[in-house]
CSV table of C-alpha atoms and ligand atoms in Angstrom, one decimal:
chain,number,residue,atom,x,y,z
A,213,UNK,CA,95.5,194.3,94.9
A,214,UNK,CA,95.4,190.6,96.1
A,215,UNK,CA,97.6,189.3,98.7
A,216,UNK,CA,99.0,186.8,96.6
A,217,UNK,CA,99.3,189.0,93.1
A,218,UNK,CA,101.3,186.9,90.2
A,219,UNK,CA,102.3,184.1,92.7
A,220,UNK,CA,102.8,180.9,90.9
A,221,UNK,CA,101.8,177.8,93.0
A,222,UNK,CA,101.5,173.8,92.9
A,223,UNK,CA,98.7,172.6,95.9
A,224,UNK,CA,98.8,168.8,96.1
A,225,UNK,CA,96.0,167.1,97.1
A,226,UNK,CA,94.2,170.3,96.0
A,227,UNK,CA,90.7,168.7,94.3
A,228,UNK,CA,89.4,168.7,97.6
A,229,UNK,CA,89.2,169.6,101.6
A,230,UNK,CA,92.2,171.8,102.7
A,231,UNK,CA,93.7,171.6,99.6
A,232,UNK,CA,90.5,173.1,97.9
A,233,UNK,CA,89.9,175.9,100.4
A,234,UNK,CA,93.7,176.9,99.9
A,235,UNK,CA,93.6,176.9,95.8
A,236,UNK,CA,90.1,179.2,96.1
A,237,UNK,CA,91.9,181.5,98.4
A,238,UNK,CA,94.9,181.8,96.4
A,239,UNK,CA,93.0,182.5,93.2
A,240,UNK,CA,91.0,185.0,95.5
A,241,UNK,CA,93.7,186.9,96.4
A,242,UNK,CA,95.4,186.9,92.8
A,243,UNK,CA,97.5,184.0,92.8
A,244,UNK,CA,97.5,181.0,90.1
A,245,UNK,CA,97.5,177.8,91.2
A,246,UNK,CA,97.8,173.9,89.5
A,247,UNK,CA,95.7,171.6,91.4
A,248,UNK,CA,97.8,168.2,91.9
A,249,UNK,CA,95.5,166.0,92.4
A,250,UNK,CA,94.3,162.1,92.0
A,251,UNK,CA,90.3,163.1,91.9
A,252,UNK,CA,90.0,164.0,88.1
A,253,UNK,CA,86.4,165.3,88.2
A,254,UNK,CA,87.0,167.2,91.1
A,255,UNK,CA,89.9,168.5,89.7
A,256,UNK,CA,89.0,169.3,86.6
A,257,UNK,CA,85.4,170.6,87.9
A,258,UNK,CA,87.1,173.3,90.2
A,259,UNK,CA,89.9,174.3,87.3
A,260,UNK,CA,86.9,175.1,85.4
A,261,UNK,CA,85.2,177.2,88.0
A,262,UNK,CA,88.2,179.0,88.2
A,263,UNK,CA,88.6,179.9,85.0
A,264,UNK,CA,92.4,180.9,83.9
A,265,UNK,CA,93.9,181.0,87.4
A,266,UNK,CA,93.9,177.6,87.9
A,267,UNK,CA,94.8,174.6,85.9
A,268,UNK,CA,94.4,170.5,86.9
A,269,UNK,CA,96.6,168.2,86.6
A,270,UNK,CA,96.3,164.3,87.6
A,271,UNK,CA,99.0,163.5,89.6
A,272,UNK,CA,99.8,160.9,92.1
A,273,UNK,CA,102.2,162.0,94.5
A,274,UNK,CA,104.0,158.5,95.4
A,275,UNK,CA,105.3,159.2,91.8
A,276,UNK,CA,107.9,161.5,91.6
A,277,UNK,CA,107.6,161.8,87.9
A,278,UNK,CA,104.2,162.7,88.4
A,279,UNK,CA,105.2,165.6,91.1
A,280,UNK,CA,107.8,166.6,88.6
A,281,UNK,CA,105.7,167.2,86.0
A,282,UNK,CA,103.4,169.0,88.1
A,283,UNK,CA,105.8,171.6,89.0
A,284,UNK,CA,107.2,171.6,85.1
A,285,UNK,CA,103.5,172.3,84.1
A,286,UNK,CA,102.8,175.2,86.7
A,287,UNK,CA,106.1,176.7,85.3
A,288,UNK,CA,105.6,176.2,81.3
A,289,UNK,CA,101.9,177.8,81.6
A,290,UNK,CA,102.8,180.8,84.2
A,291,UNK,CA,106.8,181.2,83.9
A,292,UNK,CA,107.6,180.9,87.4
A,293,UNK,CA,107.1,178.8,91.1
A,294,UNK,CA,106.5,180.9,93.6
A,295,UNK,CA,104.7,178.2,96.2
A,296,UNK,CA,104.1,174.9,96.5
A,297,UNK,CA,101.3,173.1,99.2
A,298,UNK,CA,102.5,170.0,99.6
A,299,UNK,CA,99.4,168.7,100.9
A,300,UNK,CA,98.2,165.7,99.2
A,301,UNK,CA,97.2,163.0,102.0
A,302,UNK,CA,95.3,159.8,103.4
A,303,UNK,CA,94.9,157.9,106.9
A,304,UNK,CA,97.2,155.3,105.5
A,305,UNK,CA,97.2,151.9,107.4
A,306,UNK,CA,94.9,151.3,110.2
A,307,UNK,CA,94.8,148.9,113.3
A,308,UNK,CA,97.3,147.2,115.5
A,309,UNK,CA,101.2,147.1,114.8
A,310,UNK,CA,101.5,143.2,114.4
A,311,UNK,CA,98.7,143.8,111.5
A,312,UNK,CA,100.2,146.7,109.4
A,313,UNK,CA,102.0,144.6,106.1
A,314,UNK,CA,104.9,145.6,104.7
A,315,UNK,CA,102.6,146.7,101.8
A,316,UNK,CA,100.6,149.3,104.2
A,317,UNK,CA,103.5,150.6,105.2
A,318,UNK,CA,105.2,151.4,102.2
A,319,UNK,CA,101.6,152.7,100.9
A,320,UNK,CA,101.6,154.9,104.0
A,321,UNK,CA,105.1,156.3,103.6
A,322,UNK,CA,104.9,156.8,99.5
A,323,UNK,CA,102.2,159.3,99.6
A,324,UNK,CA,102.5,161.0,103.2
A,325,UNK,CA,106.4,161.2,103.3
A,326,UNK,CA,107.8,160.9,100.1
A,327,UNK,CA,105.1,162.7,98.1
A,328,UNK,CA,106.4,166.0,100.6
A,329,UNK,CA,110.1,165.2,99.5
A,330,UNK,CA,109.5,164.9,95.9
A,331,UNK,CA,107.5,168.3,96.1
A,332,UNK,CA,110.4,170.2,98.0
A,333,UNK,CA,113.2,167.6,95.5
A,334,UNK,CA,111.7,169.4,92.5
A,335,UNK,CA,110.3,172.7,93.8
A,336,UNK,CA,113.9,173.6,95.0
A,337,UNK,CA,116.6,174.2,92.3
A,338,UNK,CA,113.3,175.9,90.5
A,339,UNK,CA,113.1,178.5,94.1
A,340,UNK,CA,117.0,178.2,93.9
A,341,UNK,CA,117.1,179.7,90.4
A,342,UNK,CA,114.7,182.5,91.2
A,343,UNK,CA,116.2,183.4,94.4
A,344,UNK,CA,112.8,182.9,96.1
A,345,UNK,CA,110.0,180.7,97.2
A,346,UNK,CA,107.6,179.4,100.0
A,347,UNK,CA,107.6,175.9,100.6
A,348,UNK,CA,104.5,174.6,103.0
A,349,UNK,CA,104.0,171.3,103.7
A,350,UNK,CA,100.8,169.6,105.7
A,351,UNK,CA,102.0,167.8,108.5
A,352,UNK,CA,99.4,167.6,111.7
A,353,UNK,CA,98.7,167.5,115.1
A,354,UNK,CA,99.0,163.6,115.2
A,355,UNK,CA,102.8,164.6,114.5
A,356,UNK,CA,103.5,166.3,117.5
A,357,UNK,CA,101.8,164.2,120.4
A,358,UNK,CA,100.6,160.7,120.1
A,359,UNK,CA,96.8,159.5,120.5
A,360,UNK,CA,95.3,161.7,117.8
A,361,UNK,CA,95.6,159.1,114.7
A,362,UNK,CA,97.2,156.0,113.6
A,363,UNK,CA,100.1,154.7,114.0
A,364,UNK,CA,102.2,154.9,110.5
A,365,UNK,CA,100.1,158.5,109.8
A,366,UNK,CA,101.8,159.4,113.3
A,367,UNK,CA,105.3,158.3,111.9
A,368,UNK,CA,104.7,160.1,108.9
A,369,UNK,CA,103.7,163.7,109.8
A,370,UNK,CA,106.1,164.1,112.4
A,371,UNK,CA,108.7,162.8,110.0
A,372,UNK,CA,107.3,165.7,107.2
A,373,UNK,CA,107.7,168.2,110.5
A,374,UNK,CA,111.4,166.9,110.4
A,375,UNK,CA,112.2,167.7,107.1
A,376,UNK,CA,110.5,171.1,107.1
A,377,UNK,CA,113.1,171.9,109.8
A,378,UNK,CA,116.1,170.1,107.6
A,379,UNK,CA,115.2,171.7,104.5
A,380,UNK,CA,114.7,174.9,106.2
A,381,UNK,CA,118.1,175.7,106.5
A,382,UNK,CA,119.0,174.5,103.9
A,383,UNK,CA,117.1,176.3,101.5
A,384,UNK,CA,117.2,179.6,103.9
A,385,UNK,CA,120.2,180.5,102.0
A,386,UNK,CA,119.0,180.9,99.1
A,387,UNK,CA,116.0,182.9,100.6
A,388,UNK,CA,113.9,179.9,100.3
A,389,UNK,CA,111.2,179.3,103.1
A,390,UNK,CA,109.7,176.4,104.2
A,391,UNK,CA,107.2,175.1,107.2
A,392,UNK,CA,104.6,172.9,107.9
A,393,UNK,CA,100.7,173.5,108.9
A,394,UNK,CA,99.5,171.0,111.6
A,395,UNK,CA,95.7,171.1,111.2
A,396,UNK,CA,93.3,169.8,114.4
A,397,UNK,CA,90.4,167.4,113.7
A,398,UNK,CA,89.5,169.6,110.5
A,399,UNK,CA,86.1,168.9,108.5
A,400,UNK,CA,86.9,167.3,105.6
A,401,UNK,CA,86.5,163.9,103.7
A,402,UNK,CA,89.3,162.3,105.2
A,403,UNK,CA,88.5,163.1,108.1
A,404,UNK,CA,84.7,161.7,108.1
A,405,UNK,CA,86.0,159.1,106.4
A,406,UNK,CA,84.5,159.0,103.1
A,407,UNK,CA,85.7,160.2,99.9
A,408,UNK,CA,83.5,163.3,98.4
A,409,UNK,CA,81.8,165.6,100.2
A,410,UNK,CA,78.5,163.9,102.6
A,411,UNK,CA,77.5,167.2,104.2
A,412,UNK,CA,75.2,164.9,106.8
A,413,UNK,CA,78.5,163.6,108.1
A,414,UNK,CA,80.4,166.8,107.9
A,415,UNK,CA,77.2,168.2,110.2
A,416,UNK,CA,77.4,165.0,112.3
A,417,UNK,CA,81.7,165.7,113.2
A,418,UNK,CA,80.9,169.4,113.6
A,419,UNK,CA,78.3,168.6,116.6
A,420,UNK,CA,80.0,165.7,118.0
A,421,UNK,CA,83.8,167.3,117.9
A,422,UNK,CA,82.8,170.6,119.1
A,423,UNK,CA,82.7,170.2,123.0
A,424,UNK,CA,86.3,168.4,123.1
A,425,UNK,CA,87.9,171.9,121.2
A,426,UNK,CA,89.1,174.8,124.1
A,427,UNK,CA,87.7,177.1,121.3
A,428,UNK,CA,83.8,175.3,121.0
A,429,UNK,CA,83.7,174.3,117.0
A,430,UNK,CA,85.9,171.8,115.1
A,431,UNK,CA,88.1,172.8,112.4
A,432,UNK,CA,87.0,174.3,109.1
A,433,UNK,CA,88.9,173.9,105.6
A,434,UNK,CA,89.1,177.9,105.9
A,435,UNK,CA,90.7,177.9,108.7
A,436,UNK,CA,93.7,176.5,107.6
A,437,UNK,CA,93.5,178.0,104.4
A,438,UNK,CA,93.9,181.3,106.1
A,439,UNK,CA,97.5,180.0,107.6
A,440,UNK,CA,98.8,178.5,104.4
A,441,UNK,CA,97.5,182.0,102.3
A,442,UNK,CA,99.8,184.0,105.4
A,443,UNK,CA,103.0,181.2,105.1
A,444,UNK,CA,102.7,181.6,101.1
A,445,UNK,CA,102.6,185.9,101.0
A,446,UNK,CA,105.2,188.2,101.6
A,447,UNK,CA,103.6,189.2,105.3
A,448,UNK,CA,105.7,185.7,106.2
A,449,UNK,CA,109.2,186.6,105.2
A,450,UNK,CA,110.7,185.8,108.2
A,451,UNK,CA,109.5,183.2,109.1
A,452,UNK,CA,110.9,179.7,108.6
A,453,UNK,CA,111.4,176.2,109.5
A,454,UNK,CA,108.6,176.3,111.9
A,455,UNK,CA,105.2,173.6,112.1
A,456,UNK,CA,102.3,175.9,112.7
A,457,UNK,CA,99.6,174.3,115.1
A,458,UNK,CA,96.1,175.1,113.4
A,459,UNK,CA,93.3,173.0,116.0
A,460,UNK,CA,91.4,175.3,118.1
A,461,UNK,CA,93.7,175.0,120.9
A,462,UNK,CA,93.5,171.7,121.5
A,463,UNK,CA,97.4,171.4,122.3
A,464,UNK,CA,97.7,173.8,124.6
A,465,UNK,CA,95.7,171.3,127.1
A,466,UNK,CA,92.6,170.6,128.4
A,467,UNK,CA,89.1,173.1,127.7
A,468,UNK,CA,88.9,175.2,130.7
A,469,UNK,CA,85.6,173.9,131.3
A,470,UNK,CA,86.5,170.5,131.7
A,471,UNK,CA,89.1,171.3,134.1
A,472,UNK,CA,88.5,170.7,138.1
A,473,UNK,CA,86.1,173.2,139.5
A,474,UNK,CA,89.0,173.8,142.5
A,475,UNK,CA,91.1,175.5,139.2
A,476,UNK,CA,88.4,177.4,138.1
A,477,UNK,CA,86.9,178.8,141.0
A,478,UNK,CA,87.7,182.0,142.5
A,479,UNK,CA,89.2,181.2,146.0
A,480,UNK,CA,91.8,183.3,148.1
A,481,UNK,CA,95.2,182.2,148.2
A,482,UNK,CA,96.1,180.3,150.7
A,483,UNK,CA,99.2,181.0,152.8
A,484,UNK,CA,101.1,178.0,154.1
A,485,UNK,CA,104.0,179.8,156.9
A,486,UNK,CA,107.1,177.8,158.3
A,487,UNK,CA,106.5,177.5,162.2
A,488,UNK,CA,108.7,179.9,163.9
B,171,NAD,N1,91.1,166.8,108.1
B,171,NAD,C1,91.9,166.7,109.2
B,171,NAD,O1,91.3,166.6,110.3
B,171,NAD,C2,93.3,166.7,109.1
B,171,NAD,C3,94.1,166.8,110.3
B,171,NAD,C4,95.5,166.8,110.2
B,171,NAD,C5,96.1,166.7,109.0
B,171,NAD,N2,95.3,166.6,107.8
B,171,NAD,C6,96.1,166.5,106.6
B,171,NAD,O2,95.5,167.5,105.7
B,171,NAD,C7,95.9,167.1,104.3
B,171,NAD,C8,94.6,167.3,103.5
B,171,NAD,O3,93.6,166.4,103.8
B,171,NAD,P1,92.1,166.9,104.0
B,171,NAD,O4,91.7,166.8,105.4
B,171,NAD,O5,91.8,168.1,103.2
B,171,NAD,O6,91.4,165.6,103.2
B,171,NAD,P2,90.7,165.5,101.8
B,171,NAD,O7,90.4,164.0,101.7
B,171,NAD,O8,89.5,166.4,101.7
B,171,NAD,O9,91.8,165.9,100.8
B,171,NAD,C9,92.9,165.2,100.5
B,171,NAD,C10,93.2,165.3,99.0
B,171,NAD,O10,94.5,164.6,98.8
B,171,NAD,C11,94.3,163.8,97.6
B,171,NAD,N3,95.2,162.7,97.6
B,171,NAD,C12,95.3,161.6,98.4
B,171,NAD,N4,96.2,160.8,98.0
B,171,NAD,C13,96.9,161.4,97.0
B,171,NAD,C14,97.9,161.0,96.1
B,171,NAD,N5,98.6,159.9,96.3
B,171,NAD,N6,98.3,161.8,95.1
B,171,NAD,C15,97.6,163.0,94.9
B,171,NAD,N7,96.6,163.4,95.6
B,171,NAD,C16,96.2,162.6,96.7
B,171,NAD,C17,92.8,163.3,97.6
B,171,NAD,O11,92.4,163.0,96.3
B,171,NAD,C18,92.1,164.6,98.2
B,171,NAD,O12,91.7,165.4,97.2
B,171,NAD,C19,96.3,165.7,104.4
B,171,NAD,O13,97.7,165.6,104.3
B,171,NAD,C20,95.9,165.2,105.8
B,171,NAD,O14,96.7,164.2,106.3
B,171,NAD,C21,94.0,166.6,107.9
């Protein structure tokens, strides 16, 4: 028995990267799952592979009709919502503040922030009515300290980290959970920067990225998978309202091999005594 067994669940942004790892896992582990995504091929090409577990639909999630009828289609083919991976992202507008447009912005915001609060908007009274559900959202390291990505994406994900701690409590009445995954520099087309999948400049991040992580490899699609599989099951339950650092200890500080040799030597204490 899979550790995901009849669970009914929406992954945004699931055609590819993190979102792809998570729907394979899910369907691994029993679940069924409706890709959300803007990439048709890819969408439709892992559906198929999947066979009746998974379905694809084209969404955009700066369209909250188009979220909405993502979450009506999971429930009219499988009767129920048990999860949704509101996951769906970009690296939004780049470069100086005085250079971001209005446009950017709003770009920015529409599918980072608001494509999270239409998924919880219409995922709720669905959870509500059923007494149940697991809400995760994909916020990210970049949310929590500065210096890791651009500006707007910065604003963004710590604002999704926000309302994963609002909607929380909110919706831990009705036995409703909801928290965030904050992945570390993660190999994946957004972060090499290229749509699709270039395996030379997946290889490329993976050497270059490796000696800047505490643990010596960058982040893998799996990894984060594996969190978002544990926030969507049962093992879980009580746990909520929380943005779950994924990143191969890179917030807990610097590598200890990078740090000064005095720290990491093994010296004798030295004892400093008042004069008498
Ligand atoms: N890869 C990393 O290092 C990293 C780090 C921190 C956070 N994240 C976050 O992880 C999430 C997944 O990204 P990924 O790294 O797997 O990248 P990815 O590019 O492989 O996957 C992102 C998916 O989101 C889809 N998408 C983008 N805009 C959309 C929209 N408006 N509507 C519907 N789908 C849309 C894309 O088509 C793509 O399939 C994003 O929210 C990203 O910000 C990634």
């Amino acid at each position: 028995m899979g550790r995901l067994e009849n669970n009914v669940a929406v992954v945004t942004g699931g055609a590819s990267g993190i979102g792809e790892a998570t729907t394979r896992r899910f369907v691994a582990e029993g679940g069924k799952v409706l890709i959300a995504d803007m990439q048709v091929d890819l969408g439709n090409q892992l559906a198929n592979e999947l066979g009746d577990s998974a379905a694809f639909l084209e969404t955009n999630v700066a369209d909250e009709t188009n979220v909405q009828d993502a979450v009506a289609d999971a429930v009219d083919r499988w009767g129920r919502l048990d999860t949704i991976f509101n996951n769906a992202g970009f690296g939004g507008a780049l470069g100086p503040i005085s250079d971001i447009s209005v446009e950017e912005y709003d770009m920015t915001m529409d599918v980072l922030l608001k494509g999270v609060f239409f998924g919880i908007k219409h995922a709720a009274p669905i959870m509500i009515k059923q007494g149940s559900g697991s809400i995760i959202n994909t916020a990210s390291i970049c949310g929590i300290e500065s210096g890791f990505g651009p500006h707007l994406y910065s604003v963004a994900k710590a604002a999704v980290i926000a309302l994963t701690q609002t909607t929380a409590l909110e919706l831990a009445e009705h036995d409703i959970r909801v928290n965030a995954v904050c992945p570390g520099f993660t190999v994946t087309a957004l972060a090499v920067g290229k749509p699709g999948a270039d395996e030379d400049r997946k290889d490329d991040m993976r050497e270059r990225a490796a000696g800047s992580q505490p643990l010596q490899r960058v982040g893998e699609a799996d990894d984060l998978a594996n969190m978002v599989l544990f926030l969507a099951s049962d093992e879980s339950a009580w746990i909520t309202g929380q943005a779950h650092v994924v990143d191969g200890g890179l917030m807990a500080g610097k590598p200890w091999r990078k740090q000064p040799k005095s720290f990491r030597e093994p010296n004798p204490i030295k004892i400093y005594r008042l004069p008498d």
